[in-house]
XYZ file of C-alpha atoms in Angstrom:
528
model
C 66.028 150.911 123.901
C 68.356 148.022 122.941
C 66.328 147.351 119.834
C 66.778 151.155 118.796
C 70.487 150.965 119.243
C 70.657 147.792 117.179
C 68.708 149.526 114.360
C 71.034 152.442 114.422
C 74.059 150.182 114.171
C 72.492 148.348 111.224
C 71.699 151.623 109.672
C 75.246 152.896 109.947
C 76.568 149.628 108.503
C 74.358 149.714 105.401
C 76.237 152.693 103.615
C 79.514 150.787 104.341
C 78.136 147.551 102.769
C 76.882 149.563 99.657
C 80.308 151.207 99.373
C 82.122 147.806 99.559
C 79.605 146.366 97.105
C 80.233 149.284 94.836
C 84.019 148.871 94.925
C 83.782 145.187 94.361
C 81.541 145.763 91.428
C 83.894 148.452 90.020
C 86.732 145.955 90.296
C 84.908 143.125 88.652
C 83.942 145.611 85.956
C 87.547 146.566 85.438
C 88.711 143.094 85.376
C 86.070 142.076 82.798
C 86.743 145.216 80.656
C 86.559 144.622 76.936
C 89.316 145.941 74.596
C 88.811 149.245 72.979
C 88.308 149.263 69.132
C 90.774 152.266 69.118
C 94.297 151.135 69.368
C 95.486 154.426 71.067
C 93.037 153.822 73.936
C 94.282 150.200 74.360
C 97.889 151.556 74.265
C 97.079 154.091 77.149
C 95.396 151.283 79.176
C 98.464 149.044 78.676
C 100.914 151.756 79.591
C 98.811 152.513 82.769
C 98.726 148.790 83.714
C 102.479 148.218 83.009
C 103.834 151.497 84.390
C 107.194 151.282 85.862
C 107.638 147.776 84.233
C 110.921 148.300 82.232
C 110.937 144.622 80.844
C 107.501 145.139 79.042
C 107.872 145.810 75.419
C 105.236 147.815 73.473
C 106.285 147.364 69.759
C 104.404 149.517 67.333
C 103.768 148.094 63.771
C 102.311 149.484 60.633
C 100.513 146.892 58.474
C 99.719 148.570 54.923
C 98.971 151.911 56.759
C 97.023 150.241 59.530
C 98.382 150.593 63.012
C 99.228 147.575 65.204
C 100.835 146.968 68.426
C 102.905 143.802 69.767
C 103.152 143.478 73.532
C 105.604 141.029 75.125
C 107.984 140.771 78.160
C 111.672 140.480 77.485
C 113.453 137.363 78.853
C 110.375 134.990 79.037
C 109.511 134.784 75.359
C 111.305 133.113 72.459
C 112.481 136.355 70.773
C 113.638 134.534 67.667
C 110.439 132.858 67.072
C 108.366 136.116 67.475
C 110.761 137.903 65.185
C 110.676 135.261 62.482
C 107.180 133.942 62.591
C 105.222 136.994 63.789
C 106.741 140.320 63.065
C 108.545 139.383 59.826
C 105.467 137.546 58.504
C 103.212 140.373 59.357
C 105.460 143.051 57.816
C 106.499 141.179 54.690
C 103.655 138.814 53.745
C 100.679 141.165 54.231
C 99.282 142.172 50.706
C 95.686 142.991 51.391
C 94.464 146.352 52.114
C 91.898 145.201 54.846
C 93.438 143.952 58.013
C 91.434 141.479 60.038
C 92.253 139.323 63.020
C 90.912 136.192 61.364
C 93.298 136.618 58.286
C 96.159 137.282 60.512
C 95.549 134.132 62.536
C 94.793 131.766 59.610
C 97.115 132.948 56.860
C 100.014 135.194 58.177
C 101.128 134.483 61.656
C 103.161 131.224 61.706
C 103.132 130.537 65.438
C 101.899 127.064 66.289
C 99.493 128.034 69.019
C 97.231 131.120 68.479
C 94.198 132.158 70.466
C 91.850 135.116 70.400
C 90.580 137.228 73.292
C 88.487 140.480 73.624
C 89.144 140.958 77.365
C 91.792 143.282 78.732
C 92.521 141.294 81.885
C 93.034 138.083 79.862
C 95.359 139.867 77.454
C 97.569 141.013 80.536
C 97.354 137.629 82.187
C 98.600 135.947 78.969
C 101.418 138.550 78.480
C 102.598 137.964 82.049
C 102.582 134.227 81.505
C 105.035 134.593 78.638
C 102.813 134.978 75.692
C 102.869 137.795 73.062
C 99.900 139.928 72.145
C 99.246 141.342 68.669
C 96.595 144.262 68.630
C 95.290 145.846 65.431
C 93.580 149.129 65.267
C 89.814 149.076 64.726
C 89.805 145.283 65.657
C 87.570 143.993 68.471
C 89.839 141.121 69.361
C 93.569 140.592 69.853
C 95.826 137.593 69.030
C 97.625 135.796 71.767
C 100.859 133.987 70.326
C 102.226 131.315 72.374
C 105.931 131.582 72.074
C 107.159 131.132 75.657
C 110.867 130.782 75.941
C 113.800 132.531 77.603
C 116.749 131.057 79.565
C 115.961 127.646 80.935
C 118.037 124.999 82.652
C 118.694 121.997 80.567
C 117.514 118.447 81.380
C 120.126 116.864 83.599
C 120.668 114.192 86.178
C 118.856 114.954 89.470
C 121.406 115.519 92.305
C 119.132 114.518 95.156
C 118.110 111.163 93.699
C 121.267 109.726 92.120
C 120.913 106.155 90.863
C 123.539 103.541 89.757
C 121.074 102.182 87.238
C 118.209 103.879 85.457
C 117.583 106.979 83.499
C 119.824 110.030 84.048
C 117.166 112.774 83.174
C 115.407 114.843 85.875
C 112.896 117.532 85.940
C 113.706 121.176 85.347
C 112.008 124.501 86.386
C 109.920 124.586 83.171
C 106.519 122.801 83.637
C 106.131 122.160 79.975
C 109.442 120.304 79.756
C 108.392 118.342 82.912
C 104.973 117.149 81.505
C 106.795 116.236 78.199
C 109.346 114.044 80.170
C 106.412 112.118 81.633
C 104.584 111.934 78.466
C 107.635 110.376 76.818
C 107.420 107.646 79.430
C 103.775 106.990 79.156
C 102.573 107.187 75.499
C 98.955 106.768 76.194
C 95.677 108.806 75.808
C 94.926 107.537 79.362
C 97.536 109.999 80.828
C 95.537 113.159 81.669
C 97.121 116.504 82.497
C 94.899 119.179 84.020
C 96.412 122.769 84.196
C 95.397 125.135 86.934
C 96.713 128.395 88.381
C 97.542 129.118 92.131
C 98.400 132.433 93.654
C 96.671 135.701 93.259
C 99.902 137.563 92.499
C 102.176 134.916 91.001
C 99.550 133.097 89.122
C 101.801 129.994 89.287
C 100.927 127.330 86.659
C 100.426 123.810 88.140
C 99.725 120.582 86.360
C 97.732 117.570 87.926
C 98.607 114.179 86.278
C 96.664 110.986 86.582
C 95.925 107.875 84.555
C 92.278 107.737 83.564
C 90.785 104.305 84.512
C 93.662 103.648 86.915
C 93.384 106.407 89.512
C 90.128 106.586 91.434
C 87.804 109.397 90.320
C 87.158 110.412 93.886
C 90.889 110.586 94.578
C 91.375 112.864 91.564
C 88.315 115.020 92.685
C 89.674 115.376 96.158
C 93.054 116.569 94.888
C 91.461 119.198 92.705
C 89.091 120.284 95.585
C 92.030 120.784 97.801
C 93.825 122.838 95.244
C 90.725 124.937 94.576
C 90.510 125.881 98.217
C 93.874 127.523 98.304
C 93.903 131.271 98.373
C 97.331 132.627 98.778
C 99.287 135.520 97.217
C 102.041 133.338 95.721
C 103.225 129.745 95.272
C 107.044 129.631 94.598
C 107.693 125.943 95.153
C 105.745 122.685 95.462
C 106.453 122.763 99.259
C 103.839 125.513 99.541
C 101.236 123.154 98.127
C 102.486 120.177 100.084
C 101.746 122.015 103.323
C 98.367 123.426 102.185
C 96.823 120.065 100.944
C 98.165 117.325 103.374
C 95.905 115.406 105.692
C 97.575 115.988 109.074
C 99.591 119.261 109.023
C 100.825 118.802 112.627
C 102.453 115.548 112.006
C 106.226 115.383 111.504
C 105.988 112.581 108.972
C 105.799 113.437 105.184
C 102.455 112.498 103.773
C 103.298 113.485 100.179
C 106.247 112.220 98.229
C 108.468 114.624 96.195
C 110.769 113.561 93.465
C 112.867 114.957 90.619
C 112.772 111.719 88.490
C 110.220 111.320 85.584
C 110.469 107.498 85.962
C 109.460 107.589 89.436
C 106.364 109.727 88.522
C 105.539 107.492 85.541
C 105.716 104.334 87.830
C 103.507 105.934 90.509
C 100.926 107.038 87.948
C 100.768 103.553 86.560
C 99.838 102.248 90.086
C 96.815 104.744 90.310
C 98.423 107.736 92.078
C 98.112 111.391 91.329
C 100.917 113.739 90.536
C 101.341 117.512 90.944
C 103.869 119.593 89.073
C 104.513 123.335 89.869
C 106.035 125.681 87.500
C 109.393 127.133 88.604
C 110.588 123.848 90.618
C 111.908 120.549 89.506
C 110.251 118.715 92.438
C 106.956 116.995 91.683
C 104.540 115.849 94.294
C 103.098 112.234 94.427
C 99.883 111.256 96.364
C 98.689 109.239 98.126
C 101.825 107.714 99.825
C 102.460 105.112 102.381
C 105.274 104.770 104.998
C 106.938 102.103 102.942
C 107.288 104.134 99.888
C 110.027 106.335 101.665
C 111.950 103.165 102.215
C 112.037 102.372 98.378
C 114.479 103.601 95.977
C 113.627 103.891 92.166
C 116.551 101.734 91.114
C 115.076 98.847 93.245
C 112.884 98.149 90.135
C 115.820 98.118 87.832
C 118.208 95.723 89.617
C 117.508 92.045 89.767
C 115.085 91.242 92.660
C 117.719 89.529 94.747
C 119.603 92.694 95.139
C 116.538 94.685 95.691
C 115.418 92.482 98.593
C 118.787 92.746 100.305
C 118.907 96.517 99.946
C 115.418 96.952 101.354
C 115.967 94.707 104.313
C 119.209 96.642 105.048
C 117.311 99.901 104.893
C 114.594 98.634 107.317
C 117.209 97.513 109.831
C 119.170 100.806 109.585
C 116.129 103.083 109.998
C 115.789 101.505 113.568
C 119.497 102.105 114.054
C 119.097 105.631 112.975
C 116.166 106.232 115.221
C 117.050 104.367 118.398
C 120.802 103.511 118.661
C 121.755 106.671 120.666
C 118.711 106.352 122.941
C 119.567 102.691 123.467
C 123.164 103.392 124.415
C 121.933 106.149 126.937
C 119.460 103.755 128.503
C 121.911 100.812 128.784
C 124.858 102.755 129.971
C 122.826 104.685 132.458
C 120.112 102.184 133.798
C 120.686 98.855 132.549
C 124.491 98.041 132.823
C 123.752 94.326 133.496
C 122.824 94.108 129.818
C 126.420 94.829 128.661
C 129.010 92.135 128.440
C 131.448 92.386 131.308
C 134.604 93.184 129.232
C 132.767 95.767 127.073
C 131.315 97.386 130.209
C 134.929 97.686 131.680
C 136.103 99.273 128.354
C 133.223 101.924 128.338
C 133.851 102.682 132.045
C 137.499 103.177 131.383
C 136.821 105.494 128.414
C 134.282 107.403 130.515
C 136.569 107.751 133.615
C 137.851 111.434 132.930
C 134.441 112.653 131.214
C 132.837 115.350 133.306
C 129.422 115.009 131.636
C 126.695 112.299 131.970
C 126.152 110.043 128.961
C 123.077 111.955 127.858
C 124.806 115.350 127.717
C 127.853 113.847 125.706
C 125.444 112.205 123.301
C 123.527 115.550 122.764
C 126.885 117.456 122.312
C 127.878 114.949 119.572
C 124.429 114.670 117.910
C 124.039 118.442 117.570
C 127.554 118.907 116.347
C 127.056 116.181 113.778
C 123.885 117.819 112.558
C 125.486 121.211 112.418
C 128.366 119.727 110.351
C 125.915 118.246 108.025
C 123.911 121.403 107.599
C 127.151 123.381 107.062
C 128.292 120.972 104.400
C 124.968 121.489 102.528
C 124.996 125.308 102.646
C 128.670 125.653 101.666
C 129.878 125.449 98.143
C 129.934 121.789 96.951
C 133.721 121.202 97.061
C 134.290 123.083 100.254
C 131.270 121.498 101.848
C 132.360 117.947 101.428
C 135.783 118.808 102.797
C 134.154 120.543 105.800
C 131.786 117.610 106.475
C 134.450 114.904 106.432
C 137.402 116.718 107.946
C 135.164 118.374 110.494
C 133.678 115.166 111.794
C 137.136 113.534 111.963
C 139.016 116.348 113.465
C 136.362 117.446 115.932
C 135.641 113.955 117.022
C 139.238 113.087 117.675
C 139.924 116.410 119.299
C 136.849 115.923 121.655
C 138.065 112.562 122.641
C 141.606 113.650 123.324
C 140.424 116.800 125.240
C 138.190 114.578 127.481
C 134.894 116.282 126.584
C 133.299 113.207 125.072
C 134.285 109.409 125.153
C 135.311 107.311 122.202
C 132.203 104.950 122.352
C 129.765 107.915 121.865
C 131.678 109.047 118.810
C 131.384 105.608 117.254
C 127.472 105.571 118.024
C 126.959 108.930 116.553
C 128.918 108.049 113.499
C 127.036 104.773 112.977
C 123.735 106.651 113.511
C 124.670 109.217 110.826
C 125.591 106.554 108.338
C 122.260 104.801 109.002
C 120.353 107.901 108.312
C 122.091 108.124 104.887
C 120.690 104.827 103.915
C 117.099 106.189 103.876
C 116.347 106.945 100.096
C 113.985 109.922 100.641
C 115.408 113.075 102.283
C 112.093 114.209 103.864
C 111.846 110.890 105.626
C 115.498 110.968 106.655
C 115.267 114.313 108.225
C 112.139 113.155 110.048
C 113.983 110.202 111.613
C 116.785 112.468 112.633
C 114.473 114.773 114.339
C 112.682 112.106 116.252
C 116.052 110.797 117.449
C 116.089 113.680 120.055
C 112.957 112.931 121.970
C 113.765 109.240 122.103
C 117.212 110.178 123.667
C 115.310 112.324 126.235
C 112.933 109.494 127.053
C 115.958 107.156 127.401
C 117.671 109.515 129.788
C 114.689 109.914 132.025
C 113.070 106.427 131.955
C 115.676 104.119 130.372
C 114.391 101.212 128.300
C 110.842 101.787 129.512
C 110.994 105.270 127.971
C 112.035 103.872 124.571
C 109.282 101.310 124.596
C 106.745 104.075 125.625
C 108.050 106.315 122.717
C 107.658 103.454 120.252
C 104.107 102.890 121.265
C 103.208 106.504 120.868
C 105.009 106.650 117.560
C 103.103 103.517 116.264
C 99.869 104.817 117.502
C 100.414 107.985 115.593
C 101.532 106.154 112.396
C 98.315 103.956 112.616
C 96.216 107.107 112.809
C 97.813 108.890 109.819
C 96.122 108.907 106.513
C 97.403 110.248 103.090
C 94.389 111.330 101.027
C 92.289 108.635 102.847
C 94.879 105.803 102.463
C 96.277 104.437 105.859
C 99.864 105.461 106.268
C 101.069 101.822 107.202
C 98.971 100.022 104.432
C 99.165 97.260 103.551
C 100.841 96.111 106.778
C 97.962 97.578 108.747
C 95.381 96.998 107.818
C 96.852 93.834 106.617
C 96.660 92.844 103.037
C 98.820 89.759 102.445
C 98.557 89.909 98.660
C 100.155 93.305 98.434
C 103.113 92.533 100.689
C 105.281 91.488 97.474
C 106.356 95.130 97.213
C 107.010 96.259 100.855
C 109.816 94.750 102.858
C 110.934 92.743 99.777
C 110.602 93.334 96.010
C 109.171 90.250 94.360
C 110.217 89.390 90.854
C 108.409 91.434 88.156
C 106.729 88.290 86.789
C 105.119 87.771 90.293
C 103.640 91.267 90.801
C 100.616 90.872 88.580
C 98.185 93.322 90.417
C 98.312 97.032 91.254
C 97.563 98.039 94.974
C 93.807 97.661 95.833
C 93.757 100.979 97.614
C 94.591 102.991 94.579
C 93.032 101.642 91.491
C 89.390 101.369 90.332
C 88.662 98.350 88.181
C 91.894 98.040 86.209
C 93.782 96.107 88.832
C 95.567 93.742 86.509
C 99.102 94.872 85.657
C 100.247 92.072 83.511
C 99.417 88.527 82.380
C 99.968 85.594 84.750
C 102.351 83.495 82.526
C 105.343 85.864 82.445
C 107.713 83.687 84.570
C 110.624 82.892 82.177
C 111.228 79.094 81.653
C 113.216 77.385 78.823
C 110.238 74.959 78.371
C 108.021 77.810 77.341
C 110.213 78.508 74.135
C 108.766 77.260 71.032
C 112.055 76.763 69.136
C 114.827 74.496 70.189
C 118.201 75.988 70.877
C 119.904 72.764 69.753
């Protein structure tokens, strides 16, 4: 009886499967539909596909009595280039009675990049991407003219990664401009740029950049495989890809670096890393990364190494202050008063005499208020935001102390903590540290110094387990590689950094020759 029921269910499902198969086959047939030889049929199909699309222009032409059609979208093409090098050329330069696609392509149209297609879906895809299609009556193929343009933001200095010394140019929202900026930095045939499309509806163009012979082939293959697996309606920013291709999505720590600077991308490519650019955003993704990269600024490599060493050690010290200072104050003032000098303890006790809240509550009030002020300063217009951030912190802090809501020491603690978080060069790591500050404050309020130590052990265990495209997150500190510590806590002189990181490169590990240390004795000519 059970077998009979199963057979009936399967029999009922067969027509549904066949129907779905037929629908899929119809869709594939429609997508692979060839162009009609009759221009009127092609025009009807295009009008059907682009119905209610007011920005699509269907421009009819007559070439010596032969009907033609030009299809493009206003605003995303270079109108002057199409008018001068396509429409004007076709209407004025054509002398022959016979009209062929080959002749148009080779003799008449003066656009630099021209391709042919005989598929309707490819024509529509190229038009939506910013190209222009030229159809001729009784021709089996159409010409695709690459004249992308429209209003674009000019190359300017990136606002999120300002530098005292170094290039002032940053990426824009145009992927072609961004790849050109990197190509200007690395003028080598080893620089490879692979173009892909992600997003069923947006069909967003992305570019994968790597140095052939530097980046490991398995790394490049893994990046491409993770991109190929993505099935999503749209990708509007590189943050979409970052969440879809990272190793540990539940970790609060960033496992992919983002940057607006072409020199940062070029430097990482030369070390064997891979970069991903997404059309429509100035932020480029770099992978794999380690924790120490987020402590390094681009201009560290432009200053003399003495300055870079001082700044890096300062950042390492201040990241602990940004993470642990409020928690340490809560633990000491609540559980471990014997650790505070007597005179300072009396001062803290006097300032807290009229405060109705425990230390943990007043610390949370000030931290949340500070974060809210910082967020308001970002969201408001630039000039107003700066005034709100500075005046708000001063006025609210002073008023809260005078009103007896919080004590003066906690205002100092929160201010120093905020300043320390600003020293972290990368925003995604800075906001991670700001977020982790609150769990440490809770642990300190519940368990005191033991809670801080417990939190640090959990955090270090998590960091040791993290990977970024197979590379340990704390490499080369753990696992320890002493020969690669020249560019971690300190920045060795350029003449001392002769090798690239072992984790990233294949066989081309040598960066420079071994005798570059400057010395007057090496000069061949006397200065006398």
